[in-house]
Short mmCIF file of C-alpha atoms and ligand atoms in Angstrom, two decimals:
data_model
loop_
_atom_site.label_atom_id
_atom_site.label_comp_id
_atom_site.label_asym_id
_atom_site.label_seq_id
_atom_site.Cartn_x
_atom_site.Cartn_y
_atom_site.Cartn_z
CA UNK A 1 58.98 -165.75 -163.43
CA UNK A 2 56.92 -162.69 -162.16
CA UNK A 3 54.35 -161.13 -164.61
CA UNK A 4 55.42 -158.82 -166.67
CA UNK A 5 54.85 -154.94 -165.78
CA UNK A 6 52.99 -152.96 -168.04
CA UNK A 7 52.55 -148.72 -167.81
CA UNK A 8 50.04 -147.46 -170.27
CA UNK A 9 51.04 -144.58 -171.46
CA UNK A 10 48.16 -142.96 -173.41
CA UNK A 11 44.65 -144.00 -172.37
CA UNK A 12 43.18 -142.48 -175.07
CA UNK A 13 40.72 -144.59 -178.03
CA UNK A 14 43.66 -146.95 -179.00
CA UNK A 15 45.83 -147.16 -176.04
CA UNK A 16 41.78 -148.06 -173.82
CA UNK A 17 41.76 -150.87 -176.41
CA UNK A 18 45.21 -152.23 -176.09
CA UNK A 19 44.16 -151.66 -172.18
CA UNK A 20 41.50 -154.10 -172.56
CA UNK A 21 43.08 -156.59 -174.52
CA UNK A 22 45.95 -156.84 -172.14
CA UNK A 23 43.85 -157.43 -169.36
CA UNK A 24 41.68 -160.35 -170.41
CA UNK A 25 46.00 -161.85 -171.16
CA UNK A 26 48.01 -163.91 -169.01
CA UNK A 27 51.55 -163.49 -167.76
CA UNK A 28 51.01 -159.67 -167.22
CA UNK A 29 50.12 -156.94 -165.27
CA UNK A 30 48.89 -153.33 -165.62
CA UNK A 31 50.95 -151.88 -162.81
CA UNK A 32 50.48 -148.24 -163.98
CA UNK A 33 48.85 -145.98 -166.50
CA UNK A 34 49.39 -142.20 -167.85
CA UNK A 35 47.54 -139.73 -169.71
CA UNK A 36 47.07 -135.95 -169.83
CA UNK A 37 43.81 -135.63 -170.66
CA UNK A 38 42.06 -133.78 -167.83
CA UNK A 39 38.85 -136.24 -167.41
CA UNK A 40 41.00 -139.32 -166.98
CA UNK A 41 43.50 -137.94 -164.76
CA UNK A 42 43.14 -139.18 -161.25
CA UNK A 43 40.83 -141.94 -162.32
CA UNK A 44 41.10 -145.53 -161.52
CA UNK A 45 41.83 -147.11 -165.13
CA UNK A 46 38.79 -149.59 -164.64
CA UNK A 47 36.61 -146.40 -164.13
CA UNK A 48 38.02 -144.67 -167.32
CA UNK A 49 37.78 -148.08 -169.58
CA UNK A 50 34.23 -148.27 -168.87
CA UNK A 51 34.59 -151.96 -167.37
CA UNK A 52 32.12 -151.39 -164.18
CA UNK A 53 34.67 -152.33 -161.35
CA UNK A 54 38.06 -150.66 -160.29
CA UNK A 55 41.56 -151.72 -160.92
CA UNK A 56 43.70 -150.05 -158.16
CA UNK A 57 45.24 -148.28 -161.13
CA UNK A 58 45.11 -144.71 -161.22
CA UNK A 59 45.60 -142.50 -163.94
CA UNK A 60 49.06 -140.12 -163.30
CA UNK A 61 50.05 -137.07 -165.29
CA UNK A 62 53.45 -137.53 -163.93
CA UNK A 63 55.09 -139.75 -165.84
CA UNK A 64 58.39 -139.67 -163.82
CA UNK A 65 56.91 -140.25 -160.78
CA UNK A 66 54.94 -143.45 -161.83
CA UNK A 67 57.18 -144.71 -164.07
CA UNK A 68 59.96 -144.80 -160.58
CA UNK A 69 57.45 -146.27 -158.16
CA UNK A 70 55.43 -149.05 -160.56
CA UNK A 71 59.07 -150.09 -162.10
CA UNK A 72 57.23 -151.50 -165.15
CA UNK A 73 59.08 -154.02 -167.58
CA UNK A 74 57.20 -151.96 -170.81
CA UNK A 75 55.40 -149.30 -171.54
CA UNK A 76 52.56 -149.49 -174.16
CA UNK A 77 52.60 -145.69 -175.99
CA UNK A 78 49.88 -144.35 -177.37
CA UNK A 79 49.66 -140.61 -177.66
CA UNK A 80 50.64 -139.22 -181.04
CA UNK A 81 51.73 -139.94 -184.22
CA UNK A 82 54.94 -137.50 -184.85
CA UNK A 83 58.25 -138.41 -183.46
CA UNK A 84 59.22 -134.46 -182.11
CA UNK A 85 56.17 -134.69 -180.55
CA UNK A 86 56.61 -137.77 -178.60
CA UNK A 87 60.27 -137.69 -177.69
CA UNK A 88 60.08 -136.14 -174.15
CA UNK A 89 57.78 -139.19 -173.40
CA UNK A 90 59.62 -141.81 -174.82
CA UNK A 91 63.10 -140.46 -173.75
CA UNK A 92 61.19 -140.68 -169.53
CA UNK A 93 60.58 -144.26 -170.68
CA UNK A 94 64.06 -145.11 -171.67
CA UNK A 95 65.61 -143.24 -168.78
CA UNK A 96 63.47 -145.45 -166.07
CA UNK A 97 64.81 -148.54 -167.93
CA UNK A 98 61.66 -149.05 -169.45
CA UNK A 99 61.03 -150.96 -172.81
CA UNK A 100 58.58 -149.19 -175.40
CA UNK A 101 56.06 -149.97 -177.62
CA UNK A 102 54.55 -147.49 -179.47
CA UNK A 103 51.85 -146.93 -182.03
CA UNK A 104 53.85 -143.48 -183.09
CA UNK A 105 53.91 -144.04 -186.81
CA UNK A 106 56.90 -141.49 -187.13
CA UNK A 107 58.35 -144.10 -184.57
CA UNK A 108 57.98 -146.94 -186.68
CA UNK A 109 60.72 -146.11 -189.46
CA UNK A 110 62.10 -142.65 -187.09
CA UNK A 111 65.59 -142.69 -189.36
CA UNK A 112 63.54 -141.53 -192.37
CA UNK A 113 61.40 -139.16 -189.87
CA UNK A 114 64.24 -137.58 -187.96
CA UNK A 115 67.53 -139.39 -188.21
CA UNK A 116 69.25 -137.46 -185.11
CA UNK A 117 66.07 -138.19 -182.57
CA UNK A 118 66.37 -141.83 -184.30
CA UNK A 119 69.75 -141.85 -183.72
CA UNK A 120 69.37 -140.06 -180.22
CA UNK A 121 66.98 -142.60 -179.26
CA UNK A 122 68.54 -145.66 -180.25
CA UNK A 123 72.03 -144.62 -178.17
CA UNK A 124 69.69 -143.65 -175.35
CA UNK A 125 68.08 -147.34 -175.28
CA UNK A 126 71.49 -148.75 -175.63
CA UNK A 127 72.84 -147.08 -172.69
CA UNK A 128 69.85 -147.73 -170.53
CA UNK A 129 69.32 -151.01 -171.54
CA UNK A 130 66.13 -150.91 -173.24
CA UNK A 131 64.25 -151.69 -176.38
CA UNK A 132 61.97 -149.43 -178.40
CA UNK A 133 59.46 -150.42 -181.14
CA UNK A 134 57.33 -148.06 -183.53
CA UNK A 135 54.73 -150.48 -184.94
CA UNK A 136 51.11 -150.63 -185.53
CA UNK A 137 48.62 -152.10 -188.14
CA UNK A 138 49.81 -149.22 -191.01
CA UNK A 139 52.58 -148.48 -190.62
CA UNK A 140 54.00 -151.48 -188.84
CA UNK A 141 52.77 -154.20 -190.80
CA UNK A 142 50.11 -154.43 -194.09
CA UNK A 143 52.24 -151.88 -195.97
CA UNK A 144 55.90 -152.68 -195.20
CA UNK A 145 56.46 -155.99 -193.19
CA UNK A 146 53.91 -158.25 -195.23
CA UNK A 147 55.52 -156.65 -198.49
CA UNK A 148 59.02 -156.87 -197.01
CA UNK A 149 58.14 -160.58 -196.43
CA UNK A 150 56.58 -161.57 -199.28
CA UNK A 151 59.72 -160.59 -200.95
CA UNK A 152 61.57 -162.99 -199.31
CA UNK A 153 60.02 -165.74 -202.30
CA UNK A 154 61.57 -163.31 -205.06
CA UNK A 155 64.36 -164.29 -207.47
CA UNK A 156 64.22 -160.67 -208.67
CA UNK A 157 62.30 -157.85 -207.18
CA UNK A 158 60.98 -154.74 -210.17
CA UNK A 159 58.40 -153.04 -208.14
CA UNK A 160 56.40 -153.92 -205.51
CA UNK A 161 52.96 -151.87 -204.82
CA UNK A 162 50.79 -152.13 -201.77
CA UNK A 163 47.31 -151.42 -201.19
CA UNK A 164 45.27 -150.42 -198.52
CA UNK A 165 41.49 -149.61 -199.50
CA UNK A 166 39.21 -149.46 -196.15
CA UNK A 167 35.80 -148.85 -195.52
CA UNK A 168 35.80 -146.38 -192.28
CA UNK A 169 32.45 -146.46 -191.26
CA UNK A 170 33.57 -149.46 -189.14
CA UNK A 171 36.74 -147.76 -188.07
CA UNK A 172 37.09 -145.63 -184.48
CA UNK A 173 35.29 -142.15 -184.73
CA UNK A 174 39.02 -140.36 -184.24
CA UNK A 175 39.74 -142.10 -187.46
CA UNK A 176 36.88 -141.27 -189.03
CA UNK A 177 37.57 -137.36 -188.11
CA UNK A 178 41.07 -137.80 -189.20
CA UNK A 179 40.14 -138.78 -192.54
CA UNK A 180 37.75 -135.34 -192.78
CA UNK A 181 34.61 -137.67 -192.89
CA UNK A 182 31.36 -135.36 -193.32
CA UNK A 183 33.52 -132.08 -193.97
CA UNK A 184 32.42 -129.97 -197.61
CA UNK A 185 35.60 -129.59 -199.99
CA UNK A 186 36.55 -126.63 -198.99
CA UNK A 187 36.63 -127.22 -195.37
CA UNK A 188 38.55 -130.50 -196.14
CA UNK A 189 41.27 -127.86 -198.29
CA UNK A 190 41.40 -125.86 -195.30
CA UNK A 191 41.94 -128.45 -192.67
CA UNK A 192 44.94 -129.85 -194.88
CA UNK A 193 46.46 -126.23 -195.46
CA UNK A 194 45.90 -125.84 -191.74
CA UNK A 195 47.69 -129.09 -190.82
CA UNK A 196 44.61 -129.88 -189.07
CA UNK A 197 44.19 -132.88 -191.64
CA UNK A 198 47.45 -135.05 -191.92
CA UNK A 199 46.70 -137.72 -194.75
CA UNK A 200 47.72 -140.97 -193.65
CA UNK A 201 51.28 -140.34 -191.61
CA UNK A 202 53.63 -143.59 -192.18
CA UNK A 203 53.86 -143.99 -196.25
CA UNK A 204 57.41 -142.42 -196.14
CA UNK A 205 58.17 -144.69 -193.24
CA UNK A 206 56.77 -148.09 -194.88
CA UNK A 207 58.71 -146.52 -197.88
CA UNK A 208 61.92 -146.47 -196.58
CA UNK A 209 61.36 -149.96 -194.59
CA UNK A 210 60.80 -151.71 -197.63
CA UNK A 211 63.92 -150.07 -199.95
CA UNK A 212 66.39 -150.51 -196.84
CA UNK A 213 65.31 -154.26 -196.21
CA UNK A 214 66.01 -154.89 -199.87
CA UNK A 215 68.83 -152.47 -199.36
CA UNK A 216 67.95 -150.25 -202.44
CA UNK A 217 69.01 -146.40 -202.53
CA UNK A 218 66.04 -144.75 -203.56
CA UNK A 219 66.83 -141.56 -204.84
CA UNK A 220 63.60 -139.90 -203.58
CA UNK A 221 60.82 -140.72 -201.59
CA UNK A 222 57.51 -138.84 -203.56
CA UNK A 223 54.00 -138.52 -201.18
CA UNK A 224 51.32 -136.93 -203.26
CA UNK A 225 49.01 -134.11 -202.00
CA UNK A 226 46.16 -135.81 -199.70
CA UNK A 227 42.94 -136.06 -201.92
CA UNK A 228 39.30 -135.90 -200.79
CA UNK A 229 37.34 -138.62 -201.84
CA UNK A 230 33.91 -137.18 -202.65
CA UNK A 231 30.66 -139.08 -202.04
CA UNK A 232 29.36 -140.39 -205.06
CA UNK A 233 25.63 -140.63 -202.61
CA UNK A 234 24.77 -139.93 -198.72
CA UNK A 235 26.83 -142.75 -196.63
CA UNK A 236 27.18 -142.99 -193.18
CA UNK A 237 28.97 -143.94 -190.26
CA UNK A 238 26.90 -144.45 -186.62
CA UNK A 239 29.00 -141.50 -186.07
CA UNK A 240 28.91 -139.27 -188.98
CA UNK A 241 26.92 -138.77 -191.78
CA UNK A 242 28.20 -137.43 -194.98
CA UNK A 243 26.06 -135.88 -197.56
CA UNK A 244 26.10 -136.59 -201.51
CA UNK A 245 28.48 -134.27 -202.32
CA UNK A 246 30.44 -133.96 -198.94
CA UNK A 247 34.07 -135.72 -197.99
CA UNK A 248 33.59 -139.24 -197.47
CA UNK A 249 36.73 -139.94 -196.48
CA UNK A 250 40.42 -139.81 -198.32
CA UNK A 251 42.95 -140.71 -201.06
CA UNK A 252 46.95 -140.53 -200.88
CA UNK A 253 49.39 -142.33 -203.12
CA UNK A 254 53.08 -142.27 -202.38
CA UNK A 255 56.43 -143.49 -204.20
CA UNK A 256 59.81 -144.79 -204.21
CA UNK A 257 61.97 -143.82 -207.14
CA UNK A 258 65.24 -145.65 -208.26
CA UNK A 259 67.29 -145.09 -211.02
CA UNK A 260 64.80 -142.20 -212.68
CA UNK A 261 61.74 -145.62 -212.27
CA UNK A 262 58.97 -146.24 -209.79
CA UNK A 263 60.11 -149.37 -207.68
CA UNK A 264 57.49 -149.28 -204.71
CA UNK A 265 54.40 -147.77 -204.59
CA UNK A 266 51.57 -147.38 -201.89
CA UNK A 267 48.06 -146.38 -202.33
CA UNK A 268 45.99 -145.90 -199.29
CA UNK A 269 42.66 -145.26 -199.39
CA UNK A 270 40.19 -145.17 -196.05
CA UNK A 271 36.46 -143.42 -196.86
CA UNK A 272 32.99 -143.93 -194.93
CA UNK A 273 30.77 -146.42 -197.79
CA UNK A 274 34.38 -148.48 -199.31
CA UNK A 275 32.16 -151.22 -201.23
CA UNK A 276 35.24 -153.58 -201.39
CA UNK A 277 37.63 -153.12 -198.50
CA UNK A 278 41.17 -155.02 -199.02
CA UNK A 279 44.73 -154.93 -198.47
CA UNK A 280 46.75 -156.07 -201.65
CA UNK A 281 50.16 -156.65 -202.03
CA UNK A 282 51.20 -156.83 -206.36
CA UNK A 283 55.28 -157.31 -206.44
CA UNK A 284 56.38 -157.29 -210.40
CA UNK A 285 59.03 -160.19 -210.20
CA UNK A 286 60.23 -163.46 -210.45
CA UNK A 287 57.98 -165.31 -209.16
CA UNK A 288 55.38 -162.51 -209.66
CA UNK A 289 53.32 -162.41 -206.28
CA UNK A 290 49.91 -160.93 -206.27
CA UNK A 291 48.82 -161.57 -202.26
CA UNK A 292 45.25 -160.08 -201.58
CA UNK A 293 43.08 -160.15 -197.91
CA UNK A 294 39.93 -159.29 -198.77
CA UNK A 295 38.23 -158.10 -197.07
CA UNK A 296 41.57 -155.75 -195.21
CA UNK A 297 42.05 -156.11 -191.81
CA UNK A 298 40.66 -154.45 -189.44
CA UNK A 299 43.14 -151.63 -188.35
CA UNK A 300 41.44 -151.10 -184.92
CA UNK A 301 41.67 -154.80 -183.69
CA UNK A 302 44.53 -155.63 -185.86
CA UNK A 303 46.77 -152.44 -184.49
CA UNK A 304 45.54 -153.95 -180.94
CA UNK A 305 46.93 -157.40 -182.01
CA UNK A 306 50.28 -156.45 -182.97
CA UNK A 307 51.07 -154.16 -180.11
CA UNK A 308 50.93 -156.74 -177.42
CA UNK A 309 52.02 -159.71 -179.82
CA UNK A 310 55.46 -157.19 -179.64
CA UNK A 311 55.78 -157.59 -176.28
CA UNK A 312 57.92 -160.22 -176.04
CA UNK A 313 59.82 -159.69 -179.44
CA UNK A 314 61.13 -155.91 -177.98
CA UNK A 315 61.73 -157.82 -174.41
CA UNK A 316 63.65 -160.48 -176.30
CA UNK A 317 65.49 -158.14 -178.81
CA UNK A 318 69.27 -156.24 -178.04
CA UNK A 319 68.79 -152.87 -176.79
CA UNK A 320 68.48 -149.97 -178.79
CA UNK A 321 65.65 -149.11 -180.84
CA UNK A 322 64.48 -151.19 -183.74
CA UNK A 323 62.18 -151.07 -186.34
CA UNK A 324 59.85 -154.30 -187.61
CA UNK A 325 62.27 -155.49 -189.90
CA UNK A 326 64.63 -155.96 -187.70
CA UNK A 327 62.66 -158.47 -185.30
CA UNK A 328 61.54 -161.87 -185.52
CA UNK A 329 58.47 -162.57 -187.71
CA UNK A 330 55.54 -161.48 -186.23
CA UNK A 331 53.38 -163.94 -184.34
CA UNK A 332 50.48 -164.45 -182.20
CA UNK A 333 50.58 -164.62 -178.38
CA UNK A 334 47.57 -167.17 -177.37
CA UNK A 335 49.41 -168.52 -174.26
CA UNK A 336 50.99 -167.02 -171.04
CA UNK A 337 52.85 -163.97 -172.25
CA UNK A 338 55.96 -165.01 -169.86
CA UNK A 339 56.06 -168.18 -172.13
CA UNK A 340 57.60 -165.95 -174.80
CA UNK A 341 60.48 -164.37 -173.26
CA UNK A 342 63.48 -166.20 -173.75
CA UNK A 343 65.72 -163.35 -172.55
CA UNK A 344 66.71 -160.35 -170.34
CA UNK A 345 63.98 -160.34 -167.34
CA UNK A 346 63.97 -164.18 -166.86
N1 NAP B 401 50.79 -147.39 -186.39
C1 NAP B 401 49.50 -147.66 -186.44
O1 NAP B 401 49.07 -148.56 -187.14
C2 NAP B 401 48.51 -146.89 -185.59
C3 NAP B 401 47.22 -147.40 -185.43
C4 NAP B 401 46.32 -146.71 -184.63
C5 NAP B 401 46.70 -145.53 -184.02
N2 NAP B 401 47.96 -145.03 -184.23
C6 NAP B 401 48.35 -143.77 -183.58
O2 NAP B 401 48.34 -143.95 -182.18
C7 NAP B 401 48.09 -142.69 -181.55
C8 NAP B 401 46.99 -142.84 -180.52
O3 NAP B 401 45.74 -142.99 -181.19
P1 NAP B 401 44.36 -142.72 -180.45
O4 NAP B 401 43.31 -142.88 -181.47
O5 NAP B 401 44.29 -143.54 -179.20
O6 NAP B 401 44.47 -141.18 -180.06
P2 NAP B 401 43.69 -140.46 -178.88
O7 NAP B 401 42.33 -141.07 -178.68
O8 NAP B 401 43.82 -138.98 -179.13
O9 NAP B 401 44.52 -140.87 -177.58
C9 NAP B 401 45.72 -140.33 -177.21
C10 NAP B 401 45.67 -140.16 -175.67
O10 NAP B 401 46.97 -139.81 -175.23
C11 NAP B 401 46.85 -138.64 -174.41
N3 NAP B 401 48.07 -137.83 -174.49
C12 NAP B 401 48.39 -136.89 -175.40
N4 NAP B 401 49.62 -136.39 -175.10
C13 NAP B 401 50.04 -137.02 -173.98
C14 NAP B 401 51.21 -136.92 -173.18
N5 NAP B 401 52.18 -136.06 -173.45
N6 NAP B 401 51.31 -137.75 -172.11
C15 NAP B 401 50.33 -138.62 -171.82
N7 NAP B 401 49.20 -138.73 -172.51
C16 NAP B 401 49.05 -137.94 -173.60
C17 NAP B 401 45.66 -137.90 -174.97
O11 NAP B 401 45.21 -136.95 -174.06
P3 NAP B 401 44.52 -135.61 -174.65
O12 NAP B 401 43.19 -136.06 -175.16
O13 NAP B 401 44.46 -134.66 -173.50
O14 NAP B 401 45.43 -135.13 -175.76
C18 NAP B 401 44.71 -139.05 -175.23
O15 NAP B 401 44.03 -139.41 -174.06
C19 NAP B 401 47.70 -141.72 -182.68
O16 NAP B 401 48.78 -140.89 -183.00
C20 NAP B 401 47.36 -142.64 -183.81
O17 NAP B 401 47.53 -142.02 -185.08
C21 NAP B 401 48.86 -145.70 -184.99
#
């Protein structure tokens, strides 16, 4: 069997990671790579990744074009987090044949982001033949697919609340901005009312992953207001320093109700000087199950990780676009990558 074709598309902090990653794999190739960012375009990707030696891979802004010439098997997306945002670029995929991966986190539960584009999509993918995946560290995996398994050694299911409480001083410095690291208050206030400051995006998706594997009508989905998590004394990042005082980082809770009660419940929590960083997992049920990683995993590696351990599960799955819960348990990928497929390009 040939190697499998890859296209980046994204080249930005996380899609140059996955970049890397992929090439130090076996049993694929990097046939292609796009990105509009004007200091990358027209680059060889080797060049751009900071690895000292060329590739042969250039960076395209036309995604049509390189996406009909390279012919890849599946495209690695990394470019945004909202699903209306991404569409156009997803839909080019699809319509080339090509599978998708993406770390969109509106992607990675899209019926609860936009059911017609998640219905759009998934006919789309059917008719061309293709498979498309939303996943990532959060949302993809530590808040709704470790939950979603760990039910699976329930009796009886009450409520099941996640955790995620990170320490991002260790984290990527577009993370670190995202989170409003090293803003005052008021700027922090301002950057939310502006839109400028999201909150975590992919707590109604996890949501919603959770209630429909257990296939429980929720009868609404409740994401508190983003809070600032003020620092208690100066902490700091190699990036950014944040004053006593200043934003440190951020706080946002979000529920599930059911019948008038709170059945799931996520807390996220990501702030430069965390003292204990950990990803818990508390279900109220028979057996009780009270799962803890301590400390939590590192979203930067671990978001790398599951991206190309998807690879073969989105190759392998039926066409049409699917969400975590609908794949085989996730797993490592140590050997060959063509070892994995059992399906479809074989
Ligand atoms: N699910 C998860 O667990 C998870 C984990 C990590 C990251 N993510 C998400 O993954 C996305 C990528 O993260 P990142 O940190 O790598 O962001 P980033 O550094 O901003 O990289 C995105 C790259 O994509 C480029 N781009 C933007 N629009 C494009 C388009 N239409 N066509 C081609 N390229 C385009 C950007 O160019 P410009 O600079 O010119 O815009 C940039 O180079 C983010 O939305 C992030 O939130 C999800």
């Amino acid at each position: 069997m040939d190697k499998i074709k890859v296209v980046l598309y994204g080249v930005g902090e996380v899609g140059g990671r996955i970049a890397r990653h992929l090439l130090e794999k076996e049993g694929l190739e990097i046939v292609g790579a796009i990105d509009m960012a004007k200091d990358k375009i027209g680059k060889d990707l080797g060049d751009v990744l900071g690895l000292g030696k060329r590739l042969g891979v250039r960076i395209s802004d036309n995604p049509d074009k390189l996406l009909s010439e390279a012919k890849p098997d599946i495209a690695i997306h990394a470019t945004g987090s909202f699903l209306k945002q991404v569409y156009p670029q997803i839909e080019a995929c699809i319509k080339h044949g090509v599978n998708v991966v993406s770390t969109c986190e509106e992607l990675s539960y899209p019926y609860v982001s936009d059911s017609q584009i998640a219905q759009k999509l998934d006919k789309l993918a059917e008719t061309h033949k293709v498979t498309v995946l939303g996943t990532g560290i959060n949302p993809g995996f530590l808040m709704d697919t470790l939950a979603i398994t760990l039910t699976g050694l329930c009796q009886k299911v009450e409520k099941i609340k996640v955790t995620r409480l990170m320490n991002a001083a260790t984290r990527r410095v577009p993370f670190q901005k995202k989170i409003g690291a090293g803003l005052t208050v008021d700027e922090f206030k301002e950057k939310i009312k502006k839109g400028h400051i999201s909150g975590h995006v992919g707590l109604a998706q996890s949501i919603s992953m959770i209630a429909d594997a257990l296939i429980w009508k929720l009868e609404k989905i409740i994401i508190d207001q983003v809070q600032p998590i003020i620092a208690a004394k100066p902490v700091s990042s190699e990036a950014i320093k944040v004053e006593k005082g200043k934003v440190a980082g951020l706080k946002q809770v979000a529920r599930g109700i059911k019948n008038g009660k709170e059945v799931i419940a996520l807390d996220f929590q990501a702030y430069i000087g965390a003292e204990e960083e950990y990803d818990a997992v508390d279900i109220d049920g028979i057996p009780p199950i009270h799962e803890k990683i301590s400390p939590c995993v590192h979203g930067d590696y671990g978001t790398v990780a599951i991206i190309a351990n998807s690879i073969p599960k989105v190759i392998n799955a039926p066409c049409g676009l699917v969400t975590m819960k609908d794949l085989p348990i996730p797993s490592a990928t140590p050997e060959d990558m063509r070892k994995y497929i059992t399906e479809r390009i074989k």
